[in-house]
JSON list of C-alpha atoms in Angstrom, two decimals:
[
{"chain": "A", "resi": 20, "resn": "MET", "atom": "CA", "xyz": [0.00, 0.00, 0.00]},
{"chain": "A", "resi": 21, "resn": "ASP", "atom": "CA", "xyz": [1.39, 3.41, -1.00]},
{"chain": "A", "resi": 22, "resn": "ILE", "atom": "CA", "xyz": [2.37, 5.44, 2.08]},
{"chain": "A", "resi": 23, "resn": "ALA", "atom": "CA", "xyz": [1.21, 8.63, 0.35]},
{"chain": "A", "resi": 24, "resn": "SER", "atom": "CA", "xyz": [-2.28, 7.30, -0.31]},
{"chain": "A", "resi": 25, "resn": "ALA", "atom": "CA", "xyz": [-5.35, 8.16, 1.73]},
{"chain": "A", "resi": 26, "resn": "ALA", "atom": "CA", "xyz": [-6.08, 4.43, 2.06]},
{"chain": "A", "resi": 27, "resn": "PHE", "atom": "CA", "xyz": [-2.76, 3.90, 3.88]},
{"chain": "A", "resi": 28, "resn": "TRP", "atom": "CA", "xyz": [-3.47, 6.60, 6.46]},
{"chain": "A", "resi": 29, "resn": "ALA", "atom": "CA", "xyz": [-7.07, 5.49, 6.91]},
{"chain": "A", "resi": 30, "resn": "ALA", "atom": "CA", "xyz": [-5.95, 1.92, 7.55]},
{"chain": "A", "resi": 31, "resn": "LEU", "atom": "CA", "xyz": [-3.18, 3.13, 9.89]},
{"chain": "A", "resi": 32, "resn": "GLY", "atom": "CA", "xyz": [-5.71, 5.15, 11.89]},
{"chain": "A", "resi": 33, "resn": "SER", "atom": "CA", "xyz": [-7.99, 2.11, 12.07]},
{"chain": "A", "resi": 34, "resn": "ILE", "atom": "CA", "xyz": [-5.17, -0.08, 13.45]},
{"chain": "A", "resi": 35, "resn": "ILE", "atom": "CA", "xyz": [-4.21, 2.48, 16.11]},
{"chain": "A", "resi": 36, "resn": "LEU", "atom": "CA", "xyz": [-7.82, 3.07, 17.14]},
{"chain": "A", "resi": 37, "resn": "ALA", "atom": "CA", "xyz": [-8.66, -0.66, 17.28]},
{"chain": "A", "resi": 38, "resn": "ASN", "atom": "CA", "xyz": [-5.53, -1.45, 19.28]},
{"chain": "A", "resi": 39, "resn": "VAL", "atom": "CA", "xyz": [-6.09, 1.33, 21.81]},
{"chain": "A", "resi": 40, "resn": "LEU", "atom": "CA", "xyz": [-9.81, 0.57, 22.25]},
{"chain": "A", "resi": 41, "resn": "LEU", "atom": "CA", "xyz": [-9.14, -3.15, 22.69]},
{"chain": "A", "resi": 42, "resn": "SER", "atom": "CA", "xyz": [-6.15, -2.73, 25.02]},
{"chain": "A", "resi": 43, "resn": "GLY", "atom": "CA", "xyz": [-8.00, -1.44, 28.08]},
{"chain": "A", "resi": 44, "resn": "ASP", "atom": "CA", "xyz": [-7.77, -4.80, 29.84]},
{"chain": "A", "resi": 45, "resn": "ASN", "atom": "CA", "xyz": [-4.08, -5.08, 28.86]},
{"chain": "A", "resi": 46, "resn": "ALA", "atom": "CA", "xyz": [-3.39, -1.68, 30.43]},
{"chain": "A", "resi": 47, "resn": "VAL", "atom": "CA", "xyz": [-5.03, -2.91, 33.64]},
{"chain": "A", "resi": 48, "resn": "VAL", "atom": "CA", "xyz": [-2.77, -5.95, 33.93]},
{"chain": "A", "resi": 49, "resn": "ILE", "atom": "CA", "xyz": [0.33, -3.90, 33.07]},
{"chain": "A", "resi": 50, "resn": "ALA", "atom": "CA", "xyz": [-0.48, -1.48, 35.91]},
{"chain": "A", "resi": 51, "resn": "LEU", "atom": "CA", "xyz": [-1.29, -4.37, 38.29]},
{"chain": "A", "resi": 52, "resn": "ALA", "atom": "CA", "xyz": [2.00, -6.12, 37.52]},
{"chain": "A", "resi": 53, "resn": "ALA", "atom": "CA", "xyz": [4.07, -2.96, 37.99]},
{"chain": "A", "resi": 54, "resn": "ARG", "atom": "CA", "xyz": [2.39, -1.58, 41.10]},
{"chain": "A", "resi": 55, "resn": "SER", "atom": "CA", "xyz": [4.45, -3.52, 43.68]},
{"chain": "A", "resi": 56, "resn": "LEU", "atom": "CA", "xyz": [7.81, -2.52, 42.17]},
{"chain": "A", "resi": 57, "resn": "PRO", "atom": "CA", "xyz": [9.95, 0.36, 43.50]},
{"chain": "A", "resi": 58, "resn": "ALA", "atom": "CA", "xyz": [9.02, 3.68, 41.88]},
{"chain": "A", "resi": 59, "resn": "HIS", "atom": "CA", "xyz": [12.16, 3.80, 39.71]},
{"chain": "A", "resi": 60, "resn": "GLN", "atom": "CA", "xyz": [11.37, 0.36, 38.26]},
{"chain": "A", "resi": 61, "resn": "GLN", "atom": "CA", "xyz": [7.66, 0.90, 37.59]},
{"chain": "A", "resi": 62, "resn": "LYS", "atom": "CA", "xyz": [8.29, 2.97, 34.45]},
{"chain": "A", "resi": 63, "resn": "LYS", "atom": "CA", "xyz": [10.81, 0.39, 33.20]},
{"chain": "A", "resi": 64, "resn": "ALA", "atom": "CA", "xyz": [8.34, -2.46, 33.68]},
{"chain": "A", "resi": 65, "resn": "ILE", "atom": "CA", "xyz": [5.57, -0.54, 31.90]},
{"chain": "A", "resi": 66, "resn": "PHE", "atom": "CA", "xyz": [7.79, 0.50, 28.99]},
{"chain": "A", "resi": 67, "resn": "TYR", "atom": "CA", "xyz": [9.60, -2.80, 28.40]},
{"chain": "A", "resi": 68, "resn": "GLY", "atom": "CA", "xyz": [6.49, -4.86, 29.12]},
{"chain": "A", "resi": 69, "resn": "SER", "atom": "CA", "xyz": [4.35, -2.81, 26.72]},
{"chain": "A", "resi": 70, "resn": "ALA", "atom": "CA", "xyz": [6.98, -2.77, 23.97]},
{"chain": "A", "resi": 71, "resn": "ALA", "atom": "CA", "xyz": [7.62, -6.51, 24.20]},
{"chain": "A", "resi": 72, "resn": "ALA", "atom": "CA", "xyz": [3.87, -7.18, 24.25]},
{"chain": "A", "resi": 73, "resn": "ILE", "atom": "CA", "xyz": [3.38, -5.14, 21.07]},
{"chain": "A", "resi": 74, "resn": "VAL", "atom": "CA", "xyz": [6.17, -7.06, 19.30]},
{"chain": "A", "resi": 75, "resn": "MET", "atom": "CA", "xyz": [4.55, -10.31, 20.39]},
{"chain": "A", "resi": 76, "resn": "ARG", "atom": "CA", "xyz": [1.15, -9.02, 19.27]},
{"chain": "A", "resi": 77, "resn": "ILE", "atom": "CA", "xyz": [2.48, -8.40, 15.75]},
{"chain": "A", "resi": 78, "resn": "GLY", "atom": "CA", "xyz": [3.36, -12.08, 15.48]},
{"chain": "A", "resi": 79, "resn": "LEU", "atom": "CA", "xyz": [0.05, -13.05, 17.03]},
{"chain": "A", "resi": 80, "resn": "THR", "atom": "CA", "xyz": [-1.88, -10.92, 14.55]},
{"chain": "A", "resi": 81, "resn": "ILE", "atom": "CA", "xyz": [-0.27, -12.71, 11.62]},
{"chain": "A", "resi": 82, "resn": "LEU", "atom": "CA", "xyz": [-1.19, -16.09, 13.12]},
{"chain": "A", "resi": 83, "resn": "ALA", "atom": "CA", "xyz": [-4.46, -15.07, 14.82]},
{"chain": "A", "resi": 84, "resn": "VAL", "atom": "CA", "xyz": [-6.97, -16.66, 12.48]},
{"chain": "A", "resi": 85, "resn": "LYS", "atom": "CA", "xyz": [-5.29, -20.08, 12.73]},
{"chain": "A", "resi": 86, "resn": "LEU", "atom": "CA", "xyz": [-4.63, -19.81, 16.47]},
{"chain": "A", "resi": 87, "resn": "LEU", "atom": "CA", "xyz": [-8.24, -19.08, 17.39]},
{"chain": "A", "resi": 88, "resn": "THR", "atom": "CA", "xyz": [-9.46, -22.24, 15.67]},
{"chain": "A", "resi": 89, "resn": "LEU", "atom": "CA", "xyz": [-7.30, -24.51, 17.85]},
{"chain": "A", "resi": 90, "resn": "PRO", "atom": "CA", "xyz": [-9.42, -26.41, 20.41]},
{"chain": "A", "resi": 91, "resn": "PHE", "atom": "CA", "xyz": [-8.61, -25.98, 24.12]},
{"chain": "A", "resi": 92, "resn": "LEU", "atom": "CA", "xyz": [-6.35, -22.95, 23.49]},
{"chain": "A", "resi": 93, "resn": "LYS", "atom": "CA", "xyz": [-8.83, -20.54, 25.08]},
{"chain": "A", "resi": 94, "resn": "ILE", "atom": "CA", "xyz": [-9.47, -22.94, 27.96]},
{"chain": "A", "resi": 95, "resn": "ILE", "atom": "CA", "xyz": [-5.75, -23.03, 28.73]},
{"chain": "A", "resi": 96, "resn": "GLY", "atom": "CA", "xyz": [-5.67, -19.25, 28.39]},
{"chain": "A", "resi": 97, "resn": "GLY", "atom": "CA", "xyz": [-8.59, -18.91, 30.81]},
{"chain": "A", "resi": 98, "resn": "VAL", "atom": "CA", "xyz": [-6.81, -21.02, 33.43]},
{"chain": "A", "resi": 99, "resn": "LEU", "atom": "CA", "xyz": [-3.69, -18.89, 33.00]},
{"chain": "A", "resi": 100, "resn": "LEU", "atom": "CA", "xyz": [-5.70, -15.69, 33.51]},
{"chain": "A", "resi": 101, "resn": "VAL", "atom": "CA", "xyz": [-7.20, -17.04, 36.75]},
{"chain": "A", "resi": 102, "resn": "TYR", "atom": "CA", "xyz": [-3.69, -17.87, 37.97]},
{"chain": "A", "resi": 103, "resn": "ILE", "atom": "CA", "xyz": [-2.37, -14.42, 37.01]},
{"chain": "A", "resi": 104, "resn": "GLY", "atom": "CA", "xyz": [-5.33, -12.66, 38.65]},
{"chain": "A", "resi": 105, "resn": "VAL", "atom": "CA", "xyz": [-4.87, -14.52, 41.95]},
{"chain": "A", "resi": 106, "resn": "THR", "atom": "CA", "xyz": [-1.09, -14.00, 41.84]},
{"chain": "A", "resi": 107, "resn": "LEU", "atom": "CA", "xyz": [-1.49, -10.25, 41.36]},
{"chain": "A", "resi": 108, "resn": "LEU", "atom": "CA", "xyz": [-3.88, -10.07, 44.33]},
{"chain": "A", "resi": 109, "resn": "LEU", "atom": "CA", "xyz": [-1.30, -11.85, 46.49]},
{"chain": "A", "resi": 110, "resn": "GLU", "atom": "CA", "xyz": [1.60, -9.69, 45.34]},
{"chain": "A", "resi": 111, "resn": "ASP", "atom": "CA", "xyz": [1.17, -7.07, 48.06]},
{"chain": "A", "resi": 112, "resn": "ASP", "atom": "CA", "xyz": [1.59, -9.70, 50.79]},
{"chain": "A", "resi": 113, "resn": "GLU", "atom": "CA", "xyz": [4.55, -11.37, 49.14]},
{"chain": "A", "resi": 114, "resn": "GLU", "atom": "CA", "xyz": [6.40, -8.23, 48.05]},
{"chain": "A", "resi": 115, "resn": "GLY", "atom": "CA", "xyz": [10.07, -8.50, 48.78]},
{"chain": "A", "resi": 116, "resn": "ASP", "atom": "CA", "xyz": [10.06, -12.29, 49.13]},
{"chain": "A", "resi": 117, "resn": "VAL", "atom": "CA", "xyz": [11.58, -12.75, 45.69]},
{"chain": "A", "resi": 118, "resn": "GLY", "atom": "CA", "xyz": [14.36, -11.13, 43.71]},
{"chain": "A", "resi": 119, "resn": "GLY", "atom": "CA", "xyz": [17.71, -9.74, 44.64]},
{"chain": "A", "resi": 120, "resn": "ALA", "atom": "CA", "xyz": [18.57, -6.63, 46.60]},
{"chain": "A", "resi": 121, "resn": "ASP", "atom": "CA", "xyz": [18.37, -4.49, 43.46]},
{"chain": "A", "resi": 122, "resn": "GLY", "atom": "CA", "xyz": [14.86, -5.77, 42.69]},
{"chain": "A", "resi": 123, "resn": "GLN", "atom": "CA", "xyz": [15.90, -7.07, 39.27]},
{"chain": "A", "resi": 124, "resn": "GLY", "atom": "CA", "xyz": [14.10, -10.36, 39.91]},
{"chain": "A", "resi": 125, "resn": "ASN", "atom": "CA", "xyz": [10.85, -8.51, 40.63]},
{"chain": "A", "resi": 126, "resn": "LEU", "atom": "CA", "xyz": [11.24, -6.35, 37.51]},
{"chain": "A", "resi": 127, "resn": "MET", "atom": "CA", "xyz": [11.69, -9.40, 35.28]},
{"chain": "A", "resi": 128, "resn": "SER", "atom": "CA", "xyz": [8.78, -11.13, 37.03]},
{"chain": "A", "resi": 129, "resn": "ALA", "atom": "CA", "xyz": [6.53, -8.13, 36.32]},
{"chain": "A", "resi": 130, "resn": "ILE", "atom": "CA", "xyz": [7.56, -8.06, 32.65]},
{"chain": "A", "resi": 131, "resn": "ARG", "atom": "CA", "xyz": [6.95, -11.81, 32.38]},
{"chain": "A", "resi": 132, "resn": "THR", "atom": "CA", "xyz": [3.49, -11.42, 33.90]},
{"chain": "A", "resi": 133, "resn": "ILE", "atom": "CA", "xyz": [2.69, -8.62, 31.43]},
{"chain": "A", "resi": 134, "resn": "LEU", "atom": "CA", "xyz": [3.78, -10.75, 28.48]},
{"chain": "A", "resi": 135, "resn": "ILE", "atom": "CA", "xyz": [1.84, -13.86, 29.53]},
{"chain": "A", "resi": 136, "resn": "ALA", "atom": "CA", "xyz": [-1.34, -11.89, 30.27]},
{"chain": "A", "resi": 137, "resn": "ASP", "atom": "CA", "xyz": [-1.07, -9.92, 27.02]},
{"chain": "A", "resi": 138, "resn": "LEU", "atom": "CA", "xyz": [-0.52, -13.14, 25.08]},
{"chain": "A", "resi": 139, "resn": "VAL", "atom": "CA", "xyz": [-3.69, -14.66, 26.53]},
{"chain": "A", "resi": 140, "resn": "MET", "atom": "CA", "xyz": [-5.91, -11.56, 26.34]},
{"chain": "A", "resi": 141, "resn": "SER", "atom": "CA", "xyz": [-4.84, -10.54, 22.85]},
{"chain": "A", "resi": 142, "resn": "LEU", "atom": "CA", "xyz": [-6.07, -13.68, 21.08]},
{"chain": "A", "resi": 143, "resn": "ASP", "atom": "CA", "xyz": [-9.44, -12.10, 20.28]},
{"chain": "A", "resi": 144, "resn": "ASN", "atom": "CA", "xyz": [-8.25, -8.50, 20.01]},
{"chain": "A", "resi": 145, "resn": "VAL", "atom": "CA", "xyz": [-5.72, -9.14, 17.27]},
{"chain": "A", "resi": 146, "resn": "LEU", "atom": "CA", "xyz": [-8.45, -10.20, 14.84]},
{"chain": "A", "resi": 147, "resn": "ALA", "atom": "CA", "xyz": [-9.74, -6.63, 14.64]},
{"chain": "A", "resi": 148, "resn": "VAL", "atom": "CA", "xyz": [-6.21, -5.31, 14.15]},
{"chain": "A", "resi": 149, "resn": "ALA", "atom": "CA", "xyz": [-5.51, -7.93, 11.46]},
{"chain": "A", "resi": 150, "resn": "ALA", "atom": "CA", "xyz": [-8.70, -6.94, 9.63]},
{"chain": "A", "resi": 151, "resn": "ALA", "atom": "CA", "xyz": [-7.68, -3.27, 9.72]},
{"chain": "A", "resi": 152, "resn": "ALA", "atom": "CA", "xyz": [-4.19, -4.06, 8.36]},
{"chain": "A", "resi": 153, "resn": "LYS", "atom": "CA", "xyz": [-5.66, -5.95, 5.37]},
{"chain": "A", "resi": 154, "resn": "GLY", "atom": "CA", "xyz": [-2.61, -8.19, 5.07]},
{"chain": "A", "resi": 155, "resn": "ASP", "atom": "CA", "xyz": [-0.07, -5.32, 4.97]},
{"chain": "A", "resi": 156, "resn": "THR", "atom": "CA", "xyz": [2.71, -6.28, 7.43]},
{"chain": "A", "resi": 157, "resn": "VAL", "atom": "CA", "xyz": [4.47, -2.88, 7.23]},
{"chain": "A", "resi": 158, "resn": "LEU", "atom": "CA", "xyz": [1.22, -1.12, 8.03]},
{"chain": "A", "resi": 159, "resn": "LEU", "atom": "CA", "xyz": [0.63, -3.52, 10.91]},
{"chain": "A", "resi": 160, "resn": "VAL", "atom": "CA", "xyz": [4.09, -2.93, 12.44]},
{"chain": "A", "resi": 161, "resn": "VAL", "atom": "CA", "xyz": [3.83, 0.87, 12.11]},
{"chain": "A", "resi": 162, "resn": "GLY", "atom": "CA", "xyz": [0.31, 0.99, 13.53]},
{"chain": "A", "resi": 163, "resn": "LEU", "atom": "CA", "xyz": [1.05, -1.20, 16.55]},
{"chain": "A", "resi": 164, "resn": "GLY", "atom": "CA", "xyz": [4.35, 0.63, 17.11]},
{"chain": "A", "resi": 165, "resn": "ILE", "atom": "CA", "xyz": [2.57, 3.99, 17.32]},
{"chain": "A", "resi": 166, "resn": "SER", "atom": "CA", "xyz": [0.14, 2.43, 19.82]},
{"chain": "A", "resi": 167, "resn": "ILE", "atom": "CA", "xyz": [2.94, 1.76, 22.35]},
{"chain": "A", "resi": 168, "resn": "PRO", "atom": "CA", "xyz": [3.07, 5.27, 23.91]},
{"chain": "A", "resi": 169, "resn": "LEU", "atom": "CA", "xyz": [-0.73, 5.36, 24.15]},
{"chain": "A", "resi": 170, "resn": "ILE", "atom": "CA", "xyz": [-0.83, 2.05, 26.06]},
{"chain": "A", "resi": 171, "resn": "ILE", "atom": "CA", "xyz": [2.08, 3.18, 28.27]},
{"chain": "A", "resi": 172, "resn": "PHE", "atom": "CA", "xyz": [0.20, 6.40, 29.10]},
{"chain": "A", "resi": 173, "resn": "GLY", "atom": "CA", "xyz": [-2.94, 4.44, 29.99]},
{"chain": "A", "resi": 174, "resn": "SER", "atom": "CA", "xyz": [-1.00, 2.01, 32.19]},
{"chain": "A", "resi": 175, "resn": "THR", "atom": "CA", "xyz": [0.88, 4.82, 33.97]},
{"chain": "A", "resi": 176, "resn": "LEU", "atom": "CA", "xyz": [-2.38, 6.66, 34.65]},
{"chain": "A", "resi": 177, "resn": "LEU", "atom": "CA", "xyz": [-3.98, 3.48, 36.04]},
{"chain": "A", "resi": 178, "resn": "LEU", "atom": "CA", "xyz": [-0.96, 2.89, 38.26]},
{"chain": "A", "resi": 179, "resn": "LYS", "atom": "CA", "xyz": [-1.40, 6.31, 39.88]},
{"chain": "A", "resi": 180, "resn": "VAL", "atom": "CA", "xyz": [-5.13, 5.70, 40.36]},
{"chain": "A", "resi": 181, "resn": "MET", "atom": "CA", "xyz": [-4.40, 2.29, 41.96]},
{"chain": "A", "resi": 182, "resn": "GLU", "atom": "CA", "xyz": [-2.05, 3.91, 44.47]},
{"chain": "A", "resi": 183, "resn": "ARG", "atom": "CA", "xyz": [-4.85, 6.25, 45.54]},
{"chain": "A", "resi": 184, "resn": "PHE", "atom": "CA", "xyz": [-7.73, 3.77, 45.36]},
{"chain": "A", "resi": 185, "resn": "PRO", "atom": "CA", "xyz": [-6.50, 0.21, 46.22]},
{"chain": "A", "resi": 186, "resn": "ILE", "atom": "CA", "xyz": [-9.97, -1.25, 45.51]},
{"chain": "A", "resi": 187, "resn": "ILE", "atom": "CA", "xyz": [-9.10, -0.92, 41.81]},
{"chain": "A", "resi": 188, "resn": "ILE", "atom": "CA", "xyz": [-6.51, -3.67, 42.28]},
{"chain": "A", "resi": 189, "resn": "THR", "atom": "CA", "xyz": [-9.30, -6.07, 43.27]},
{"chain": "A", "resi": 190, "resn": "LEU", "atom": "CA", "xyz": [-11.47, -4.84, 40.40]},
{"chain": "A", "resi": 191, "resn": "GLY", "atom": "CA", "xyz": [-8.58, -5.36, 37.97]},
{"chain": "A", "resi": 192, "resn": "ALA", "atom": "CA", "xyz": [-8.06, -8.93, 39.18]},
{"chain": "A", "resi": 193, "resn": "ALA", "atom": "CA", "xyz": [-11.83, -9.50, 38.86]},
{"chain": "A", "resi": 194, "resn": "LEU", "atom": "CA", "xyz": [-11.63, -8.28, 35.26]},
{"chain": "A", "resi": 195, "resn": "LEU", "atom": "CA", "xyz": [-9.03, -10.95, 34.50]},
{"chain": "A", "resi": 196, "resn": "GLY", "atom": "CA", "xyz": [-11.32, -13.57, 36.04]},
{"chain": "A", "resi": 197, "resn": "PHE", "atom": "CA", "xyz": [-14.25, -12.28, 33.97]},
{"chain": "A", "resi": 198, "resn": "LEU", "atom": "CA", "xyz": [-12.21, -12.54, 30.77]},
{"chain": "A", "resi": 199, "resn": "ALA", "atom": "CA", "xyz": [-11.09, -16.05, 31.79]},
{"chain": "A", "resi": 200, "resn": "GLY", "atom": "CA", "xyz": [-14.69, -17.23, 32.18]},
{"chain": "A", "resi": 201, "resn": "GLU", "atom": "CA", "xyz": [-15.63, -15.78, 28.79]},
{"chain": "A", "resi": 202, "resn": "MET", "atom": "CA", "xyz": [-12.64, -17.40, 27.10]},
{"chain": "A", "resi": 203, "resn": "VAL", "atom": "CA", "xyz": [-13.45, -20.86, 28.43]},
{"chain": "A", "resi": 204, "resn": "LEU", "atom": "CA", "xyz": [-17.03, -20.80, 27.11]},
{"chain": "A", "resi": 205, "resn": "THR", "atom": "CA", "xyz": [-16.01, -19.49, 23.68]},
{"chain": "A", "resi": 206, "resn": "ASP", "atom": "CA", "xyz": [-13.36, -22.15, 23.08]},
{"chain": "A", "resi": 207, "resn": "PRO", "atom": "CA", "xyz": [-13.87, -24.15, 19.84]},
{"chain": "A", "resi": 208, "resn": "ALA", "atom": "CA", "xyz": [-13.82, -27.39, 21.88]},
{"chain": "A", "resi": 209, "resn": "VAL", "atom": "CA", "xyz": [-16.81, -26.19, 23.94]},
{"chain": "A", "resi": 210, "resn": "ASP", "atom": "CA", "xyz": [-18.64, -25.11, 20.78]},
{"chain": "A", "resi": 211, "resn": "ALA", "atom": "CA", "xyz": [-18.01, -28.49, 19.18]},
{"chain": "A", "resi": 212, "resn": "GLN", "atom": "CA", "xyz": [-19.27, -30.38, 22.23]},
{"chain": "A", "resi": 213, "resn": "PHE", "atom": "CA", "xyz": [-22.22, -28.21, 23.33]},
{"chain": "A", "resi": 214, "resn": "GLY", "atom": "CA", "xyz": [-22.79, -25.77, 20.47]},
{"chain": "A", "resi": 215, "resn": "ALA", "atom": "CA", "xyz": [-22.33, -22.00, 20.54]},
{"chain": "A", "resi": 216, "resn": "GLN", "atom": "CA", "xyz": [-23.23, -20.57, 23.94]},
{"chain": "A", "resi": 217, "resn": "SER", "atom": "CA", "xyz": [-25.64, -17.68, 24.45]},
{"chain": "A", "resi": 218, "resn": "HIS", "atom": "CA", "xyz": [-24.35, -14.22, 25.30]},
{"chain": "A", "resi": 219, "resn": "LEU", "atom": "CA", "xyz": [-26.07, -14.44, 28.70]},
{"chain": "A", "resi": 220, "resn": "LEU", "atom": "CA", "xyz": [-24.34, -17.73, 29.56]},
{"chain": "A", "resi": 221, "resn": "ILE", "atom": "CA", "xyz": [-20.96, -16.36, 28.46]},
{"chain": "A", "resi": 222, "resn": "ASN", "atom": "CA", "xyz": [-21.46, -13.32, 30.69]},
{"chain": "A", "resi": 223, "resn": "LEU", "atom": "CA", "xyz": [-22.48, -15.58, 33.58]},
{"chain": "A", "resi": 224, "resn": "ALA", "atom": "CA", "xyz": [-19.27, -17.59, 33.11]},
{"chain": "A", "resi": 225, "resn": "GLY", "atom": "CA", "xyz": [-17.38, -14.29, 33.24]},
{"chain": "A", "resi": 226, "resn": "VAL", "atom": "CA", "xyz": [-19.06, -13.33, 36.52]},
{"chain": "A", "resi": 227, "resn": "LEU", "atom": "CA", "xyz": [-18.21, -16.76, 37.99]},
{"chain": "A", "resi": 228, "resn": "GLY", "atom": "CA", "xyz": [-14.62, -16.36, 36.83]},
{"chain": "A", "resi": 229, "resn": "ALA", "atom": "CA", "xyz": [-14.39, -12.94, 38.49]},
{"chain": "A", "resi": 230, "resn": "GLY", "atom": "CA", "xyz": [-15.82, -14.37, 41.71]},
{"chain": "A", "resi": 231, "resn": "LEU", "atom": "CA", "xyz": [-13.36, -17.28, 41.59]},
{"chain": "A", "resi": 232, "resn": "VAL", "atom": "CA", "xyz": [-10.31, -15.01, 41.26]},
{"chain": "A", "resi": 233, "resn": "VAL", "atom": "CA", "xyz": [-11.39, -12.56, 43.98]},
{"chain": "A", "resi": 234, "resn": "GLY", "atom": "CA", "xyz": [-12.59, -15.33, 46.32]},
{"chain": "A", "resi": 235, "resn": "LEU", "atom": "CA", "xyz": [-9.50, -17.51, 45.90]},
{"chain": "A", "resi": 236, "resn": "GLY", "atom": "CA", "xyz": [-7.20, -14.49, 46.19]},
{"chain": "A", "resi": 237, "resn": "THR", "atom": "CA", "xyz": [-8.94, -13.34, 49.39]},
{"chain": "A", "resi": 238, "resn": "VAL", "atom": "CA", "xyz": [-8.75, -16.79, 51.02]},
{"chain": "A", "resi": 239, "resn": "LEU", "atom": "CA", "xyz": [-5.05, -17.19, 50.15]},
{"chain": "A", "resi": 240, "resn": "LYS", "atom": "CA", "xyz": [-4.26, -13.67, 51.42]},
{"chain": "A", "resi": 241, "resn": "ARG", "atom": "CA", "xyz": [-5.93, -14.47, 54.75]},
{"chain": "A", "resi": 242, "resn": "ARG", "atom": "CA", "xyz": [-4.00, -17.73, 55.05]},
{"chain": "A", "resi": 243, "resn": "HIS", "atom": "CA", "xyz": [-0.78, -15.94, 54.21]},
{"chain": "A", "resi": 244, "resn": "ALA", "atom": "CA", "xyz": [-1.49, -13.25, 56.83]},
{"chain": "A", "resi": 245, "resn": "ALA", "atom": "CA", "xyz": [-2.36, -15.89, 59.46]},
{"chain": "A", "resi": 246, "resn": "SER", "atom": "CA", "xyz": [0.82, -17.88, 58.83]},
{"chain": "A", "resi": 247, "resn": "ALA", "atom": "CA", "xyz": [2.90, -14.68, 58.96]}
]
């Protein structure tokens, strides 16, 4: 596609808009993962985590159509999201238990959490981005690259809000559980066995997933506090 053409810029705008609109949940998990780090490492975790996630998302977008047809992939992703949600809820209690004196271990752990969560949550999102790119890899790379500072800004803003209103941490973990429940019921294996599920049932699964993450996280935090 000619870079000077109106079609190029229209498609580029569509990619950026789709990526930003669909990355709200990703910004939440980036902020959650970075919140327990020292202040000087929070910006590093957000920047490197976001940049690495975008690079990974480019590859995902190219493979998205094939990936989403694989049975059990979303179920595995849903289980991973539940694990990540519970882990992030427990992070406040376990802060300082891992990593060296310089906190490098915690920084790498935060970046790893960002990447895994983004990998799982982007499976559906990348389809919209792929459609906007219309098979143009250069356009895709440029569009997602421009999206990086926008996602970083959103994550940084959320991080500041979380520091002021800790309840948002619980709400963020609940969001991961909600997405996990939705993913499980929209897996091709579930569709093949039981048929396509209704929107109401999918939402109910999301609510159950949110309850599971918050409930399990709360119980484990109480046990951790009691043993301490």
